[in-house]
Amino acid sequence: MNALPAMPPAEDETLSQAEAAYRQLRDKLIMLDIRPGDPINDGQLAAELGFGRTPVREAIKRLEVDHLVVSYPRRGTFATTVDFTELADVSEIRELLEPLAARRAAKRANAAMREELLDVAKAISELAPTPAQSRELMRYDLTVHRLIYRAAANPHLEDTLIRYDNLATRIWCLVLDKVPSVSGHIGEHVDLLRAVAEGDADKAGELALHHVTSFEETIRKVL
């Protein structure tokens, strides 16, 4: 089986060790490389990721705020369980903020960002994934959302949406084996990215809302 081509990173600035450790651990938790309920050992993770224990500990503190890890006195730190009852709450927030981000991005993205959005749209449109590559496809989903959030040029909105998109993606990854296909979900990004790149704010907002609502509907069908 051929691997899908890697998406360009959506967060490409120079990072401190603590920030790099945070982002790597965050994505491992989102993509379930670290499973819900797994213990979080800072020494083991530091060795695995190639960081010192201090930046890893700082990363873990931030991940607690993101509700991706939880610490218990005298028991240790663990990856949080996935609570499907939170789906409605997460979706309610995303249905309001995802269209806002898409509209802002359509209006505010600079020329280089618009070109990057079109490049990603082209890459996704040319994919021919197999069902076994569903998890790899979800990395495209993360990249697309983070690109749009960055293009929206509001760091507070970006931080908020990244947090809730992370929680939504984690739910999706947990039910991947029950969902017939995620290629359609990923394919929806092509028109969304093009609308943002072309500056069509109204269309971008409508497509972003549809994407979020269809996500919730798909998940509810398999729960």
PDB file of C-alpha atoms in Angstrom:
ATOM      1  CA  MET A   1       0.000   0.000   0.000  1.00  0.00           C
ATOM      2  CA  ASN A   2       1.385   3.423  -0.966  1.00  0.00           C
ATOM      3  CA  ALA A   3       1.533   5.986   1.783  1.00  0.00           C
ATOM      4  CA  LEU A   4      -0.414   9.184   1.268  1.00  0.00           C
ATOM      5  CA  PRO A   5       1.750  12.238   0.611  1.00  0.00           C
ATOM      6  CA  ALA A   6       2.429  14.242   3.745  1.00  0.00           C
ATOM      7  CA  MET A   7       0.673  17.534   4.211  1.00  0.00           C
ATOM      8  CA  PRO A   8       2.835  20.603   4.835  1.00  0.00           C
ATOM      9  CA  PRO A   9       2.828  21.561   8.516  1.00  0.00           C
ATOM     10  CA  ALA A  10       0.160  24.105   9.366  1.00  0.00           C
ATOM     11  CA  GLU A  11       2.264  25.597  12.152  1.00  0.00           C
ATOM     12  CA  ASP A  12       5.679  26.379  10.742  1.00  0.00           C
ATOM     13  CA  GLU A  13       7.269  28.996  12.956  1.00  0.00           C
ATOM     14  CA  THR A  14      10.488  28.410  14.898  1.00  0.00           C
ATOM     15  CA  LEU A  15       9.552  26.648  18.129  1.00  0.00           C
ATOM     16  CA  SER A  16      10.987  26.414  21.607  1.00  0.00           C
ATOM     17  CA  GLN A  17      11.572  22.904  22.931  1.00  0.00           C
ATOM     18  CA  ALA A  18       8.556  23.232  25.220  1.00  0.00           C
ATOM     19  CA  GLU A  19       6.324  24.323  22.321  1.00  0.00           C
ATOM     20  CA  ALA A  20       7.654  21.582  20.033  1.00  0.00           C
ATOM     21  CA  ALA A  21       7.125  18.964  22.744  1.00  0.00           C
ATOM     22  CA  TYR A  22       3.621  20.269  23.359  1.00  0.00           C
ATOM     23  CA  ARG A  23       2.637  20.078  19.696  1.00  0.00           C
ATOM     24  CA  GLN A  24       4.065  16.606  19.206  1.00  0.00           C
ATOM     25  CA  LEU A  25       2.390  15.228  22.316  1.00  0.00           C
ATOM     26  CA  ARG A  26      -0.865  17.012  21.490  1.00  0.00           C
ATOM     27  CA  ASP A  27      -1.044  15.374  18.084  1.00  0.00           C
ATOM     28  CA  LYS A  28      -0.135  11.949  19.479  1.00  0.00           C
ATOM     29  CA  LEU A  29      -3.067  12.265  21.865  1.00  0.00           C
ATOM     30  CA  ILE A  30      -5.430  13.536  19.164  1.00  0.00           C
ATOM     31  CA  MET A  31      -4.533  10.799  16.697  1.00  0.00           C
ATOM     32  CA  LEU A  32      -4.678   8.161  19.475  1.00  0.00           C
ATOM     33  CA  ASP A  33      -1.020   7.202  19.139  1.00  0.00           C
ATOM     34  CA  ILE A  34      -1.384   7.647  22.895  1.00  0.00           C
ATOM     35  CA  ARG A  35      -4.662   5.911  23.676  1.00  0.00           C
ATOM     36  CA  PRO A  36      -7.332   7.208  26.086  1.00  0.00           C
ATOM     37  CA  GLY A  37      -6.467   6.092  29.603  1.00  0.00           C
ATOM     38  CA  ASP A  38      -2.781   5.445  28.834  1.00  0.00           C
ATOM     39  CA  PRO A  39      -0.341   6.599  31.537  1.00  0.00           C
ATOM     40  CA  ILE A  40       1.779   9.635  30.705  1.00  0.00           C
ATOM     41  CA  ASN A  41       5.396   9.129  31.756  1.00  0.00           C
ATOM     42  CA  ASP A  42       7.416  12.312  31.294  1.00  0.00           C
ATOM     43  CA  GLY A  43      10.779  10.547  31.367  1.00  0.00           C
ATOM     44  CA  GLN A  44       9.753   7.975  28.783  1.00  0.00           C
ATOM     45  CA  LEU A  45       8.224  10.626  26.523  1.00  0.00           C
ATOM     46  CA  ALA A  46      11.288  12.852  26.836  1.00  0.00           C
ATOM     47  CA  ALA A  47      13.494   9.995  25.663  1.00  0.00           C
ATOM     48  CA  GLU A  48      11.115   9.078  22.860  1.00  0.00           C
ATOM     49  CA  LEU A  49      10.768  12.629  21.546  1.00  0.00           C
ATOM     50  CA  GLY A  50      14.358  13.684  22.118  1.00  0.00           C
ATOM     51  CA  PHE A  51      13.603  16.502  24.567  1.00  0.00           C
ATOM     52  CA  GLY A  52      14.606  17.137  28.153  1.00  0.00           C
ATOM     53  CA  ARG A  53      12.140  16.320  30.907  1.00  0.00           C
ATOM     54  CA  THR A  54      11.507  19.993  31.708  1.00  0.00           C
ATOM     55  CA  PRO A  55       9.968  20.946  28.329  1.00  0.00           C
ATOM     56  CA  VAL A  56       7.939  17.727  28.362  1.00  0.00           C
ATOM     57  CA  ARG A  57       6.601  18.533  31.832  1.00  0.00           C
ATOM     58  CA  GLU A  58       5.677  22.028  30.654  1.00  0.00           C
ATOM     59  CA  ALA A  59       3.911  20.484  27.669  1.00  0.00           C
ATOM     60  CA  ILE A  60       1.955  18.114  29.891  1.00  0.00           C
ATOM     61  CA  LYS A  61       0.718  21.031  32.029  1.00  0.00           C
ATOM     62  CA  ARG A  62      -0.643  22.716  28.901  1.00  0.00           C
ATOM     63  CA  LEU A  63      -2.261  19.487  27.754  1.00  0.00           C
ATOM     64  CA  GLU A  64      -4.173  19.374  31.036  1.00  0.00           C
ATOM     65  CA  VAL A  65      -5.686  22.753  30.173  1.00  0.00           C
ATOM     66  CA  ASP A  66      -6.621  21.321  26.758  1.00  0.00           C
ATOM     67  CA  HIS A  67      -8.439  18.431  28.490  1.00  0.00           C
ATOM     68  CA  LEU A  68      -6.191  15.913  26.741  1.00  0.00           C
ATOM     69  CA  VAL A  69      -4.450  14.661  29.886  1.00  0.00           C
ATOM     70  CA  VAL A  70      -5.512  14.526  33.526  1.00  0.00           C
ATOM     71  CA  SER A  71      -3.448  14.204  36.712  1.00  0.00           C
ATOM     72  CA  TYR A  72      -4.540  12.436  39.894  1.00  0.00           C
ATOM     73  CA  PRO A  73      -2.771  12.838  43.250  1.00  0.00           C
ATOM     74  CA  ARG A  74      -0.645   9.770  44.089  1.00  0.00           C
ATOM     75  CA  ARG A  75      -1.814   8.008  40.903  1.00  0.00           C
ATOM     76  CA  GLY A  76      -0.088   9.871  38.117  1.00  0.00           C
ATOM     77  CA  THR A  77      -1.026  11.470  34.804  1.00  0.00           C
ATOM     78  CA  PHE A  78      -3.113   9.812  32.095  1.00  0.00           C
ATOM     79  CA  ALA A  79      -4.548  10.518  28.676  1.00  0.00           C
ATOM     80  CA  THR A  80      -8.148  11.546  29.196  1.00  0.00           C
ATOM     81  CA  THR A  81     -10.943   9.230  28.192  1.00  0.00           C
ATOM     82  CA  VAL A  82     -13.142  10.275  25.260  1.00  0.00           C
ATOM     83  CA  ASP A  83     -16.574  11.336  26.498  1.00  0.00           C
ATOM     84  CA  PHE A  84     -19.036  11.090  23.611  1.00  0.00           C
ATOM     85  CA  THR A  85     -21.577  13.099  25.602  1.00  0.00           C
ATOM     86  CA  GLU A  86     -19.350  16.133  24.966  1.00  0.00           C
ATOM     87  CA  LEU A  87     -19.936  15.904  21.212  1.00  0.00           C
ATOM     88  CA  ALA A  88     -22.979  18.201  21.269  1.00  0.00           C
ATOM     89  CA  ASP A  89     -21.184  20.828  23.360  1.00  0.00           C
ATOM     90  CA  VAL A  90     -18.092  20.773  21.154  1.00  0.00           C
ATOM     91  CA  SER A  91     -20.191  20.918  17.977  1.00  0.00           C
ATOM     92  CA  GLU A  92     -22.263  23.829  19.290  1.00  0.00           C
ATOM     93  CA  ILE A  93     -19.134  25.940  19.712  1.00  0.00           C
ATOM     94  CA  ARG A  94     -17.620  24.872  16.393  1.00  0.00           C
ATOM     95  CA  GLU A  95     -20.851  25.613  14.491  1.00  0.00           C
ATOM     96  CA  LEU A  96     -20.525  29.222  15.610  1.00  0.00           C
ATOM     97  CA  LEU A  97     -16.776  29.715  15.306  1.00  0.00           C
ATOM     98  CA  GLU A  98     -15.745  27.630  12.272  1.00  0.00           C
ATOM     99  CA  PRO A  99     -17.834  29.756   9.858  1.00  0.00           C
ATOM    100  CA  LEU A 100     -16.470  32.895  11.493  1.00  0.00           C
ATOM    101  CA  ALA A 101     -12.892  31.722  10.951  1.00  0.00           C
ATOM    102  CA  ALA A 102     -13.588  30.746   7.343  1.00  0.00           C
ATOM    103  CA  ARG A 103     -15.185  34.113   6.567  1.00  0.00           C
ATOM    104  CA  ARG A 104     -12.349  36.019   8.216  1.00  0.00           C
ATOM    105  CA  ALA A 105      -9.758  33.933   6.375  1.00  0.00           C
ATOM    106  CA  ALA A 106     -11.462  34.636   3.043  1.00  0.00           C
ATOM    107  CA  LYS A 107     -11.240  38.353   3.746  1.00  0.00           C
ATOM    108  CA  ARG A 108      -7.848  38.586   5.464  1.00  0.00           C
ATOM    109  CA  ALA A 109      -5.525  35.899   4.072  1.00  0.00           C
ATOM    110  CA  ASN A 110      -2.459  37.308   2.334  1.00  0.00           C
ATOM    111  CA  ALA A 111      -1.354  36.247  -1.147  1.00  0.00           C
ATOM    112  CA  ALA A 112       1.116  33.626   0.096  1.00  0.00           C
ATOM    113  CA  MET A 113      -1.520  32.055   2.352  1.00  0.00           C
ATOM    114  CA  ARG A 114      -4.064  31.952  -0.476  1.00  0.00           C
ATOM    115  CA  GLU A 115      -1.549  30.151  -2.657  1.00  0.00           C
ATOM    116  CA  GLU A 116      -0.854  27.668   0.139  1.00  0.00           C
ATOM    117  CA  LEU A 117      -4.574  27.005   0.580  1.00  0.00           C
ATOM    118  CA  LEU A 118      -4.933  26.299  -3.143  1.00  0.00           C
ATOM    119  CA  ASP A 119      -1.912  23.988  -3.075  1.00  0.00           C
ATOM    120  CA  VAL A 120      -3.467  21.965  -0.252  1.00  0.00           C
ATOM    121  CA  ALA A 121      -6.828  21.872  -2.071  1.00  0.00           C
ATOM    122  CA  LYS A 122      -5.080  20.520  -5.153  1.00  0.00           C
ATOM    123  CA  ALA A 123      -3.223  17.879  -3.121  1.00  0.00           C
ATOM    124  CA  ILE A 124      -6.450  16.663  -1.516  1.00  0.00           C
ATOM    125  CA  SER A 125      -8.336  16.606  -4.831  1.00  0.00           C
ATOM    126  CA  GLU A 126      -5.679  14.273  -6.260  1.00  0.00           C
ATOM    127  CA  LEU A 127      -5.791  11.758  -3.408  1.00  0.00           C
ATOM    128  CA  ALA A 128      -6.900   8.209  -4.088  1.00  0.00           C
ATOM    129  CA  PRO A 129      -6.900   6.754  -0.566  1.00  0.00           C
ATOM    130  CA  THR A 130      -7.798   3.232   0.462  1.00  0.00           C
ATOM    131  CA  PRO A 131     -10.072   2.529   3.463  1.00  0.00           C
ATOM    132  CA  ALA A 132      -6.993   1.409   5.400  1.00  0.00           C
ATOM    133  CA  GLN A 133      -5.577   4.927   5.168  1.00  0.00           C
ATOM    134  CA  SER A 134      -8.351   6.613   7.156  1.00  0.00           C
ATOM    135  CA  ARG A 135      -6.053   7.623   9.994  1.00  0.00           C
ATOM    136  CA  GLU A 136      -3.582   9.230   7.597  1.00  0.00           C
ATOM    137  CA  LEU A 137      -6.470  11.162   6.048  1.00  0.00           C
ATOM    138  CA  MET A 138      -7.353  12.641   9.416  1.00  0.00           C
ATOM    139  CA  ARG A 139      -3.955  14.338   9.466  1.00  0.00           C
ATOM    140  CA  TYR A 140      -5.064  16.214   6.356  1.00  0.00           C
ATOM    141  CA  ASP A 141      -8.161  17.288   8.259  1.00  0.00           C
ATOM    142  CA  LEU A 142      -6.057  18.745  11.063  1.00  0.00           C
ATOM    143  CA  THR A 143      -3.799  20.550   8.613  1.00  0.00           C
ATOM    144  CA  VAL A 144      -6.677  22.129   6.696  1.00  0.00           C
ATOM    145  CA  HIS A 145      -8.417  23.444   9.787  1.00  0.00           C
ATOM    146  CA  ARG A 146      -5.239  24.843  11.267  1.00  0.00           C
ATOM    147  CA  LEU A 147      -4.369  26.598   8.007  1.00  0.00           C
ATOM    148  CA  ILE A 148      -7.765  28.282   7.898  1.00  0.00           C
ATOM    149  CA  TYR A 149      -7.533  29.292  11.549  1.00  0.00           C
ATOM    150  CA  ARG A 150      -4.123  30.853  10.918  1.00  0.00           C
ATOM    151  CA  ALA A 151      -5.381  32.635   7.804  1.00  0.00           C
ATOM    152  CA  ALA A 152      -8.200  34.161   9.880  1.00  0.00           C
ATOM    153  CA  ALA A 153      -5.542  36.323  11.561  1.00  0.00           C
ATOM    154  CA  ASN A 154      -7.055  36.314  15.047  1.00  0.00           C
ATOM    155  CA  PRO A 155      -4.792  34.437  17.479  1.00  0.00           C
ATOM    156  CA  HIS A 156      -7.494  34.172  20.157  1.00  0.00           C
ATOM    157  CA  LEU A 157      -9.943  32.651  17.700  1.00  0.00           C
ATOM    158  CA  GLU A 158      -7.190  30.371  16.384  1.00  0.00           C
ATOM    159  CA  ASP A 159      -6.278  29.071  19.850  1.00  0.00           C
ATOM    160  CA  THR A 160      -9.911  28.422  20.743  1.00  0.00           C
ATOM    161  CA  LEU A 161     -10.713  26.610  17.521  1.00  0.00           C
ATOM    162  CA  ILE A 162      -7.588  24.474  17.607  1.00  0.00           C
ATOM    163  CA  ARG A 163      -8.589  23.263  21.060  1.00  0.00           C
ATOM    164  CA  TYR A 164     -12.107  22.277  20.024  1.00  0.00           C
ATOM    165  CA  ASP A 165     -11.048  20.834  16.678  1.00  0.00           C
ATOM    166  CA  ASN A 166      -8.554  18.674  18.573  1.00  0.00           C
ATOM    167  CA  LEU A 167     -11.327  17.278  20.761  1.00  0.00           C
ATOM    168  CA  ALA A 168     -13.572  16.671  17.743  1.00  0.00           C
ATOM    169  CA  THR A 169     -10.808  14.921  15.808  1.00  0.00           C
ATOM    170  CA  ARG A 170     -10.091  12.680  18.782  1.00  0.00           C
ATOM    171  CA  ILE A 171     -13.735  11.579  18.815  1.00  0.00           C
ATOM    172  CA  TRP A 172     -13.594  10.893  15.090  1.00  0.00           C
ATOM    173  CA  CYS A 173     -10.398   8.846  15.391  1.00  0.00           C
ATOM    174  CA  LEU A 174     -11.980   6.681  18.072  1.00  0.00           C
ATOM    175  CA  VAL A 175     -14.806   5.621  15.740  1.00  0.00           C
ATOM    176  CA  LEU A 176     -12.820   5.370  12.491  1.00  0.00           C
ATOM    177  CA  ASP A 177     -13.353   1.617  12.275  1.00  0.00           C
ATOM    178  CA  LYS A 178     -17.135   2.154  12.403  1.00  0.00           C
ATOM    179  CA  VAL A 179     -17.309   4.907   9.778  1.00  0.00           C
ATOM    180  CA  PRO A 180     -17.689   3.554   6.212  1.00  0.00           C
ATOM    181  CA  SER A 181     -15.279   6.140   4.778  1.00  0.00           C
ATOM    182  CA  VAL A 182     -13.694   9.448   5.744  1.00  0.00           C
ATOM    183  CA  SER A 183     -12.590  10.323   2.220  1.00  0.00           C
ATOM    184  CA  GLY A 184     -15.825  12.245   1.605  1.00  0.00           C
ATOM    185  CA  HIS A 185     -15.317  14.219   4.818  1.00  0.00           C
ATOM    186  CA  ILE A 186     -11.781  15.117   3.741  1.00  0.00           C
ATOM    187  CA  GLY A 187     -12.911  15.842   0.184  1.00  0.00           C
ATOM    188  CA  GLU A 188     -15.265  18.541   1.478  1.00  0.00           C
ATOM    189  CA  HIS A 189     -12.174  20.592   2.232  1.00  0.00           C
ATOM    190  CA  VAL A 190     -11.411  21.177  -1.445  1.00  0.00           C
ATOM    191  CA  ASP A 191     -14.325  23.547  -2.069  1.00  0.00           C
ATOM    192  CA  LEU A 192     -13.853  25.161   1.345  1.00  0.00           C
ATOM    193  CA  LEU A 193     -10.174  25.874   0.738  1.00  0.00           C
ATOM    194  CA  ARG A 194     -10.888  27.259  -2.719  1.00  0.00           C
ATOM    195  CA  ALA A 195     -13.652  29.516  -1.413  1.00  0.00           C
ATOM    196  CA  VAL A 196     -11.313  30.924   1.222  1.00  0.00           C
ATOM    197  CA  ALA A 197      -8.464  31.358  -1.268  1.00  0.00           C
ATOM    198  CA  GLU A 198     -10.769  33.109  -3.754  1.00  0.00           C
ATOM    199  CA  GLY A 199     -12.078  35.501  -1.101  1.00  0.00           C
ATOM    200  CA  ASP A 200     -15.689  34.267  -1.179  1.00  0.00           C
ATOM    201  CA  ALA A 201     -16.481  34.827   2.488  1.00  0.00           C
ATOM    202  CA  ASP A 202     -20.171  33.880   2.331  1.00  0.00           C
ATOM    203  CA  LYS A 203     -19.518  30.593   0.553  1.00  0.00           C
ATOM    204  CA  ALA A 204     -16.593  29.804   2.866  1.00  0.00           C
ATOM    205  CA  GLY A 205     -18.795  30.341   5.927  1.00  0.00           C
ATOM    206  CA  GLU A 206     -21.581  28.148   4.528  1.00  0.00           C
ATOM    207  CA  LEU A 207     -19.198  25.326   3.642  1.00  0.00           C
ATOM    208  CA  ALA A 208     -17.496  25.484   7.042  1.00  0.00           C
ATOM    209  CA  LEU A 209     -20.857  25.179   8.801  1.00  0.00           C
ATOM    210  CA  HIS A 210     -21.886  22.250   6.598  1.00  0.00           C
ATOM    211  CA  HIS A 211     -18.578  20.523   7.308  1.00  0.00           C
ATOM    212  CA  VAL A 212     -19.064  20.758  11.082  1.00  0.00           C
ATOM    213  CA  THR A 213     -22.709  19.661  11.052  1.00  0.00           C
ATOM    214  CA  SER A 214     -22.036  16.729   8.726  1.00  0.00           C
ATOM    215  CA  PHE A 215     -19.219  15.641  11.047  1.00  0.00           C
ATOM    216  CA  GLU A 216     -21.597  15.487  14.014  1.00  0.00           C
ATOM    217  CA  GLU A 217     -24.265  13.669  11.983  1.00  0.00           C
ATOM    218  CA  THR A 218     -21.760  11.038  10.829  1.00  0.00           C
ATOM    219  CA  ILE A 219     -20.506  10.412  14.364  1.00  0.00           C
ATOM    220  CA  ARG A 220     -24.017  10.125  15.799  1.00  0.00           C
ATOM    221  CA  LYS A 221     -24.943   7.491  13.215  1.00  0.00           C
ATOM    222  CA  VAL A 222     -22.226   5.133  14.497  1.00  0.00           C
ATOM    223  CA  LEU A 223     -22.551   5.747  18.248  1.00  0.00           C
TER     224      LEU A 223
END
